[in-house]
Amino acid sequence: RTDNMRLFADSAADLCIEVLNAGPEVSADVNGISTEYTQMDDEWDATETLLFDRSSGIRNNSEIMKDFYQRPDAMHVVVRGATEVLFATSKELALAPYKDIHGTYATTFFDRRTFLGRLGPEQTPLFALFLPEDAATPDEKSYFANTRTRAPMLTPLHNELALTATAYINWQKTHQYCNVCGSPLELIYGGTCSKCTNKNGETHFHWPRQDPSIIVLVTNPSSTHALLARSPRHPPYLYTALAGFVEAGENMECAVAREVYEESGVAVDGNSVEYVGSQSWPFPRSCMIGFHAKTHSSRNVDELAAINIDPDELVDAKWFEKEDVYQATRDADTMGAVMERKLVEERIASGGWNGKLFVPSKGVLARTLIDKWLESN
């Protein structure tokens, strides 16, 4: 069985290489970051040919990690104040090499770097570099931007890197003492794990956690309308899918039904709940699990259930026709970071948009739920 699995894995790898070689011609620099490529269609992105290896099996190898920390070509996802990351363009992070930035920031920041993995065909070490809120950019071309609102604009790979780095800094900031004995924690394994420093002979290890949260797009039985809601933190006119945390001892389907009813007063058909996908959402430490669900059927399948919102959770909730939601996706794609309040308010004030609905940008799970519903018929 082991031999067969190895043969299967080798064959699969050979096929992947064959497929990649059949795509656009990509030239990579010495760090494995593709900079030039032949554009064949709008969907192709050179950075998506890179392999991000989280390298969990070598984090506890002190000799390898020591070498990685000393590598001048080691690259960095630069995080400022836990809420911003360093961008090169609207679609790519500025993955700064150590040799280019080590003189810009204090040595103490580099001593506390967190190992994220290895990147590209050269397997270049990749770290998260955490800086204070007042840190400057390392050069004039790069810029810091809000991770929550701008990361969805990144390519899928760079979005993953930004969210991974953000998850680690949030965990490290909020978990500095052992929850078993109360002793201070020290980071080990490249910052991906911590252990307590008590002197009683007991060692407790701690790893980052993600809290499961559901997010669900609810439709009427005939799927002509979708239930979307707006919370106080959302910009004007931005409506999205309902979401909430999974409680202890609760399964995902029950969490869907409970959260929808608690926030909107709408009852969903438990048998209609279908899993769609998931997404890390480290604000502060969630993993969003996405679903589609429908309200209970009645004699009139087009009937829209009455809405009774929880004012402590929502500002508003409405049933929206599919055509209106489709137009909202086009408007969101045109505007960009619609989850950024300032951008939306400025666009409305300038007369650049006079619609009635925004939905989240591509790159977030709520939008995936909406797009899949629109594509369904």
Coordinates of N, CA, C and O in Angstrom, one line a residue, residues 141-275:
K141 N 7.8 52.8 -2.9 CA 6.8 52.2 -3.7 C 5.8 51.4 -3.0 O 4.7 51.3 -3.4
S142 N 6.2 50.8 -1.8 CA 5.3 50.0 -1.1 C 4.4 50.8 -0.2 O 4.7 52.0 0.1
Y143 N 3.3 50.3 0.4 CA 2.4 51.0 1.2 C 1.7 50.0 2.2 O 1.5 48.9 1.8
F144 N 1.3 50.5 3.3 CA 0.5 49.7 4.3 C -1.0 50.0 4.0 O -1.4 51.1 3.7
A145 N -1.7 48.9 4.1 CA -3.2 49.0 3.9 C -3.9 48.0 4.9 O -3.3 47.0 5.3
N146 N -5.1 48.3 5.2 CA -5.9 47.5 6.1 C -6.1 46.1 5.6 O -6.5 45.9 4.5
T147 N -5.8 45.1 6.4 CA -5.8 43.7 6.0 C -7.2 43.3 5.8 O -7.5 42.6 4.8
R148 N -8.1 43.6 6.7 CA -9.5 43.1 6.6 C -10.2 43.6 5.3 O -10.9 42.8 4.7
T149 N -10.0 44.8 5.0 CA -10.7 45.4 3.8 C -10.0 45.3 2.5 O -10.6 45.2 1.4
R150 N -8.6 45.2 2.6 CA -7.9 45.2 1.3 C -7.3 43.8 0.9 O -7.1 43.5 -0.2
A151 N -7.2 42.9 1.9 CA -6.6 41.6 1.6 C -7.5 40.8 0.6 O -7.0 40.1 -0.3
P152 N -8.8 40.9 0.6 CA -9.6 40.3 -0.4 C -9.3 40.7 -1.9 O -9.6 39.9 -2.8
M153 N -8.7 41.8 -2.0 CA -8.3 42.3 -3.4 C -7.1 41.6 -3.9 O -6.8 41.6 -5.1
L154 N -6.3 40.9 -3.0 CA -5.1 40.2 -3.4 C -5.4 39.0 -4.1 O -6.5 38.4 -4.1
T155 N -4.3 38.5 -4.8 CA -4.4 37.1 -5.4 C -4.7 36.1 -4.3 O -4.3 36.3 -3.2
P156 N -5.3 34.9 -4.6 CA -5.5 34.0 -3.6 C -4.3 33.6 -2.7 O -4.4 33.5 -1.5
L157 N -3.2 33.4 -3.4 CA -2.0 33.1 -2.6 C -1.6 34.2 -1.7 O -1.3 34.0 -0.5
H158 N -1.5 35.4 -2.1 CA -1.1 36.5 -1.3 C -2.1 36.8 -0.2 O -1.8 37.3 0.9
N159 N -3.4 36.6 -0.5 CA -4.4 36.7 0.5 C -4.2 35.7 1.6 O -4.3 36.1 2.8
E160 N -3.8 34.5 1.2 CA -3.6 33.5 2.3 C -2.4 33.9 3.1 O -2.4 33.7 4.3
L161 N -1.3 34.4 2.5 CA -0.1 34.8 3.3 C -0.5 36.0 4.2 O 0.0 36.0 5.4
A162 N -1.3 36.9 3.8 CA -1.6 38.0 4.6 C -2.5 37.6 5.8 O -2.3 38.0 6.9
L163 N -3.4 36.7 5.6 CA -4.3 36.2 6.6 C -3.5 35.3 7.6 O -3.7 35.3 8.8
T164 N -2.6 34.5 7.1 CA -1.7 33.7 8.0 C -0.9 34.5 8.9 O -0.8 34.3 10.1
A165 N -0.2 35.5 8.4 CA 0.6 36.4 9.2 C -0.3 37.1 10.2 O 0.1 37.2 11.4
T166 N -1.5 37.6 9.8 CA -2.4 38.3 10.8 C -2.8 37.4 11.9 O -2.9 37.8 13.0
A167 N -3.1 36.1 11.5 CA -3.6 35.1 12.5 C -2.5 34.9 13.6 O -2.8 34.9 14.8
Y168 N -1.2 34.8 13.2 CA -0.2 34.6 14.2 C 0.0 35.8 15.1 O 0.2 35.6 16.3
I169 N 0.0 37.0 14.5 CA 0.2 38.2 15.4 C -0.9 38.3 16.4 O -0.7 38.7 17.6
N170 N -2.2 38.1 15.9 CA -3.3 38.2 16.9 C -3.2 37.1 18.0 O -3.5 37.4 19.1
W171 N -2.8 35.9 17.6 CA -2.6 34.9 18.6 C -1.5 35.3 19.6 O -1.7 35.1 20.8
Q172 N -0.4 35.7 19.1 CA 0.8 36.0 20.0 C 0.4 37.2 20.9 O 0.9 37.2 22.1
K173 N -0.3 38.2 20.5 CA -0.7 39.3 21.3 C -1.6 38.9 22.4 O -1.6 39.5 23.5
T174 N -2.5 38.0 22.2 CA -3.6 37.7 23.1 C -3.3 36.4 24.0 O -4.1 36.1 24.8
H175 N -2.2 35.7 23.7 CA -1.9 34.5 24.4 C -0.4 34.6 24.9 O 0.5 34.1 24.3
Q176 N -0.3 35.3 26.0 CA 1.1 35.6 26.6 C 1.3 34.9 27.9 O 2.4 34.9 28.4
Y177 N 0.2 34.2 28.4 CA 0.3 33.5 29.7 C -0.3 32.1 29.5 O -1.3 32.0 28.8
C178 N 0.2 31.1 30.2 CA -0.3 29.8 30.1 C -1.7 29.7 30.8 O -1.9 30.2 31.9
N179 N -2.7 29.2 30.1 CA -4.0 29.1 30.7 C -4.2 27.9 31.6 O -5.3 27.7 32.1
V180 N -3.1 27.2 31.8 CA -3.1 26.0 32.8 C -2.5 26.4 34.1 O -3.1 26.2 35.2
C181 N -1.4 27.1 34.1 CA -0.7 27.4 35.3 C -0.4 28.9 35.5 O 0.0 29.3 36.6
G182 N -0.7 29.7 34.5 CA -0.6 31.2 34.6 C 0.8 31.7 34.3 O 1.1 32.9 34.4
S183 N 1.8 30.8 34.0 CA 3.2 31.3 33.8 C 3.3 32.0 32.5 O 2.5 31.7 31.5
P184 N 4.3 32.9 32.4 CA 4.5 33.5 31.1 C 4.9 32.5 30.0 O 5.5 31.5 30.3
L185 N 4.5 32.8 28.8 CA 4.8 31.9 27.7 C 6.0 32.4 26.9 O 6.2 33.6 26.7
E186 N 6.8 31.5 26.3 CA 7.8 31.8 25.4 C 7.6 31.1 24.0 O 7.1 30.0 24.0
L187 N 7.9 31.9 23.0 CA 7.6 31.3 21.6 C 8.7 30.4 21.2 O 9.9 30.6 21.5
I188 N 8.3 29.3 20.6 CA 9.2 28.3 20.1 C 8.8 27.9 18.7 O 7.8 28.3 18.2
Y189 N 9.6 27.0 18.0 CA 9.2 26.5 16.7 C 9.0 27.7 15.7 O 8.0 27.7 15.0
G190 N 9.9 28.7 15.7 CA 9.7 29.8 14.8 C 8.5 30.7 15.1 O 8.0 31.3 14.2
G191 N 8.1 30.7 16.3 CA 6.9 31.5 16.7 C 5.6 30.9 16.4 O 4.6 31.6 16.7
T192 N 5.5 29.6 16.0 CA 4.3 29.0 15.7 C 3.7 28.2 16.9 O 2.6 27.6 16.8
C193 N 4.4 28.2 18.0 CA 4.0 27.4 19.2 C 4.6 28.2 20.4 O 5.5 28.9 20.3
S194 N 4.0 28.0 21.5 CA 4.5 28.6 22.8 C 4.5 27.5 23.9 O 3.6 26.6 23.9
K195 N 5.4 27.7 24.9 CA 5.3 26.8 26.0 C 5.5 27.7 27.3 O 6.1 28.7 27.2
C196 N 5.0 27.2 28.4 CA 5.0 27.9 29.6 C 6.4 27.8 30.2 O 7.1 26.8 30.0
T197 N 6.7 28.7 31.1 CA 8.0 28.8 31.7 C 8.0 28.5 33.2 O 8.9 28.9 33.9
N198 N 7.0 27.7 33.6 CA 7.0 27.4 35.0 C 8.2 26.5 35.5 O 8.7 25.8 34.7
K199 N 8.5 26.6 36.8 CA 9.6 25.9 37.3 C 9.2 24.6 38.0 O 10.0 24.0 38.8
N200 N 8.0 24.2 37.8 CA 7.5 23.0 38.6 C 7.7 21.7 37.9 O 7.2 20.7 38.4
G201 N 8.3 21.7 36.8 CA 8.6 20.5 36.1 C 7.5 20.1 35.1 O 7.6 19.1 34.3
E202 N 6.4 20.8 35.0 CA 5.3 20.6 34.1 C 5.5 21.6 32.9 O 5.6 22.8 33.1
T203 N 5.5 21.1 31.7 CA 5.6 21.9 30.5 C 4.3 21.9 29.7 O 3.8 20.8 29.3
H204 N 3.7 23.0 29.5 CA 2.4 23.0 28.7 C 2.7 23.8 27.4 O 3.2 24.8 27.4
F205 N 2.2 23.1 26.3 CA 2.4 23.7 25.0 C 1.1 24.3 24.5 O 0.0 23.8 24.8
H206 N 1.2 25.3 23.7 CA 0.0 26.0 23.2 C 0.2 26.3 21.7 O 1.3 26.8 21.3
W207 N -0.8 26.1 20.9 CA -0.8 26.4 19.5 C -2.0 27.3 19.2 O -3.0 27.4 19.9
P208 N -1.8 28.0 18.0 CA -2.9 28.9 17.6 C -4.2 28.1 17.4 O -4.2 27.0 16.9
R209 N -5.3 28.8 17.7 CA -6.6 28.2 17.5 C -7.5 29.0 16.6 O -7.2 30.2 16.5
Q210 N -8.4 28.4 15.9 CA -9.4 29.1 15.1 C -10.8 28.8 15.7 O -11.1 27.6 15.9
D211 N -11.6 29.8 15.9 CA -13.0 29.6 16.4 C -13.9 29.4 15.2 O -14.0 30.3 14.3
P212 N -14.7 28.3 15.1 CA -15.6 28.0 14.0 C -16.7 29.0 14.0 O -17.4 29.2 15.1
S213 N -17.0 29.6 12.9 CA -18.1 30.5 12.7 C -18.9 30.1 11.4 O -18.2 29.8 10.4
I214 N -20.2 30.2 11.5 CA -20.9 29.9 10.2 C -21.3 31.2 9.5 O -21.4 32.3 10.1
I215 N -21.4 31.1 8.2 CA -21.9 32.2 7.4 C -22.8 31.6 6.4 O -22.5 30.6 5.8
V216 N -24.0 32.1 6.2 CA -25.0 31.5 5.4 C -25.8 32.4 4.5 O -26.2 33.5 5.0
L217 N -26.0 32.1 3.3 CA -26.9 32.8 2.4 C -28.2 32.1 2.4 O -28.3 30.9 1.9
V218 N -29.2 32.7 2.9 CA -30.6 32.2 3.0 C -31.4 32.7 1.8 O -31.4 33.9 1.5
T219 N -32.1 31.8 1.1 CA -33.0 32.1 0.0 C -34.4 31.6 0.3 O -34.6 30.8 1.2
N220 N -35.4 32.1 -0.4 CA -36.7 31.6 -0.3 C -36.8 30.2 -1.0 O -35.8 29.9 -1.8
P221 N -37.8 29.4 -0.9 CA -37.8 28.1 -1.4 C -37.6 28.0 -2.9 O -36.9 27.1 -3.4
S222 N -38.1 29.0 -3.7 CA -37.9 29.0 -5.1 C -36.6 29.7 -5.6 O -36.3 29.8 -6.8
S223 N -35.8 30.2 -4.6 CA -34.5 30.7 -4.8 C -34.5 32.0 -5.7 O -33.6 32.2 -6.5
T224 N -35.6 32.7 -5.6 CA -35.7 34.0 -6.4 C -35.2 35.2 -5.6 O -34.8 36.2 -6.2
H225 N -35.1 35.1 -4.3 CA -34.7 36.2 -3.4 C -33.7 35.6 -2.4 O -33.7 34.5 -2.0
A226 N -32.8 36.5 -2.0 CA -31.8 36.2 -1.0 C -31.9 37.1 0.2 O -32.2 38.3 0.0
L227 N -31.7 36.6 1.4 CA -31.8 37.4 2.6 C -30.4 37.9 2.9 O -29.5 37.2 3.2
L228 N -30.3 39.3 2.9 CA -29.0 39.9 3.2 C -29.2 40.9 4.3 O -30.3 41.5 4.5
A229 N -28.2 41.1 5.1 CA -28.3 42.0 6.3 C -27.1 43.0 6.4 O -26.0 42.8 5.8
R230 N -27.3 44.0 7.1 CA -26.3 45.0 7.4 C -26.1 45.2 8.8 O -27.0 45.4 9.6
S231 N -24.8 45.2 9.3 CA -24.5 45.4 10.7 C -24.0 46.8 10.9 O -23.6 47.5 9.9
P232 N -23.8 47.3 12.1 CA -23.4 48.7 12.4 C -22.0 48.9 11.8 O -21.7 50.1 11.5
R233 N -21.1 47.9 11.7 CA -19.7 48.2 11.3 C -19.6 48.3 9.7 O -18.6 48.7 9.2
H234 N -20.7 48.0 9.0 CA -20.7 48.0 7.6 C -20.8 49.4 7.0 O -21.6 50.2 7.6
P235 N -20.2 49.7 5.8 CA -20.4 50.9 5.2 C -21.9 51.1 4.7 O -22.6 50.1 4.7
P236 N -22.3 52.3 4.3 CA -23.7 52.5 3.8 C -24.0 51.5 2.6 O -23.1 51.4 1.8
Y237 N -25.2 51.0 2.6 CA -25.7 50.2 1.5 C -25.0 48.8 1.4 O -25.4 48.1 0.4
L238 N -24.1 48.5 2.2 CA -23.5 47.2 2.1 C -24.2 46.1 2.9 O -24.4 46.2 4.2
Y239 N -24.8 45.1 2.2 CA -25.5 44.0 2.8 C -24.8 42.7 2.5 O -24.2 42.6 1.5
T240 N -24.8 41.8 3.5 CA -24.1 40.6 3.3 C -24.8 39.4 3.9 O -25.9 39.6 4.5
A241 N -24.2 38.2 3.8 CA -24.8 37.0 4.4 C -24.8 37.1 5.9 O -23.9 37.7 6.5
L242 N -25.7 36.4 6.6 CA -25.7 36.3 8.0 C -24.6 35.4 8.5 O -24.3 34.4 7.9
A243 N -24.1 35.7 9.7 CA -23.0 34.9 10.3 C -23.0 35.0 11.8 O -23.7 35.8 12.4
G244 N -22.3 34.0 12.4 CA -22.3 33.9 13.8 C -21.4 32.8 14.3 O -21.1 31.9 13.5
F245 N -21.0 32.8 15.6 CA -20.2 31.8 16.1 C -20.9 30.5 16.4 O -22.1 30.5 16.7
V246 N -20.2 29.4 16.3 CA -20.8 28.1 16.7 C -20.6 27.9 18.2 O -19.4 28.1 18.7
E247 N -21.6 27.6 18.9 CA -21.5 27.4 20.3 C -21.0 26.1 20.7 O -21.0 25.1 19.9
A248 N -20.6 25.9 22.0 CA -20.0 24.7 22.5 C -21.1 23.6 22.4 O -22.2 23.8 22.7
G249 N -20.7 22.4 21.8 CA -21.6 21.3 21.7 C -22.6 21.4 20.6 O -23.4 20.5 20.4
E250 N -22.4 22.4 19.7 CA -23.4 22.6 18.6 C -22.8 22.2 17.3 O -21.6 22.5 17.0
N251 N -23.6 21.6 16.4 CA -23.1 21.3 15.1 C -23.3 22.5 14.2 O -24.0 23.4 14.5
M252 N -22.8 22.4 13.0 CA -22.8 23.5 12.1 C -24.3 23.8 11.6 O -24.7 25.0 11.5
E253 N -25.0 22.7 11.3 CA -26.4 22.9 10.8 C -27.3 23.6 11.8 O -28.1 24.5 11.5
C254 N -27.1 23.2 13.1 CA -27.9 23.8 14.1 C -27.5 25.3 14.3 O -28.3 26.1 14.6
A255 N -26.2 25.5 14.2 CA -25.7 26.9 14.3 C -26.3 27.8 13.2 O -26.7 29.0 13.5
V256 N -26.4 27.3 12.0 CA -27.1 28.0 10.9 C -28.5 28.4 11.3 O -28.9 29.6 11.2
A257 N -29.3 27.4 11.7 CA -30.7 27.7 12.0 C -30.8 28.6 13.2 O -31.6 29.6 13.1
R258 N -30.0 28.5 14.2 CA -30.1 29.3 15.4 C -29.7 30.8 15.1 O -30.4 31.7 15.4
E259 N -28.6 31.0 14.4 CA -28.1 32.3 14.1 C -29.0 33.1 13.2 O -29.3 34.3 13.4
V260 N -29.5 32.4 12.2 CA -30.5 33.1 11.3 C -31.7 33.5 12.0 O -32.2 34.6 11.8
Y261 N -32.3 32.6 12.8 CA -33.5 33.0 13.6 C -33.2 34.1 14.6 O -34.0 35.0 14.8
E262 N -32.1 34.0 15.3 CA -31.8 35.0 16.4 C -31.6 36.4 15.8 O -32.1 37.3 16.4
E263 N -31.0 36.4 14.6 CA -30.6 37.7 14.1 C -31.7 38.3 13.2 O -31.9 39.5 13.1
S264 N -32.5 37.5 12.5 CA -33.5 38.0 11.5 C -34.9 37.5 11.8 O -35.8 38.0 11.2
G265 N -35.1 36.6 12.7 CA -36.4 36.1 12.9 C -37.0 35.1 11.9 O -38.1 34.7 11.9
V266 N -36.1 34.7 10.9 CA -36.5 33.9 9.8 C -36.1 32.4 10.1 O -34.9 32.2 10.6
A267 N -37.0 31.5 9.9 CA -36.7 30.1 10.2 C -36.3 29.4 8.9 O -36.9 29.6 7.9
V268 N -35.2 28.7 9.0 CA -34.7 27.9 7.8 C -35.1 26.5 7.9 O -35.3 25.9 9.0
D269 N -35.2 25.8 6.8 CA -35.4 24.4 6.7 C -34.1 23.7 6.9 O -33.2 23.8 6.2
G270 N -34.0 22.9 8.0 CA -32.8 22.3 8.4 C -32.3 21.3 7.3 O -31.1 21.1 7.2
N271 N -33.2 20.7 6.6 CA -32.8 19.8 5.5 C -32.2 20.5 4.3 O -31.7 19.8 3.4
S272 N -32.3 21.8 4.2 CA -31.9 22.5 3.1 C -30.4 23.0 3.2 O -29.8 23.6 2.3
V273 N -29.9 22.9 4.4 CA -28.5 23.5 4.7 C -27.5 22.7 3.9 O -27.3 21.5 4.1
E274 N -26.7 23.4 3.1 CA -25.7 22.8 2.2 C -24.4 23.5 2.4 O -24.3 24.7 2.3
Y275 N -23.3 22.7 2.7 CA -22.0 23.3 2.8 C -21.5 23.8 1.5 O -21.6 23.1 0.4

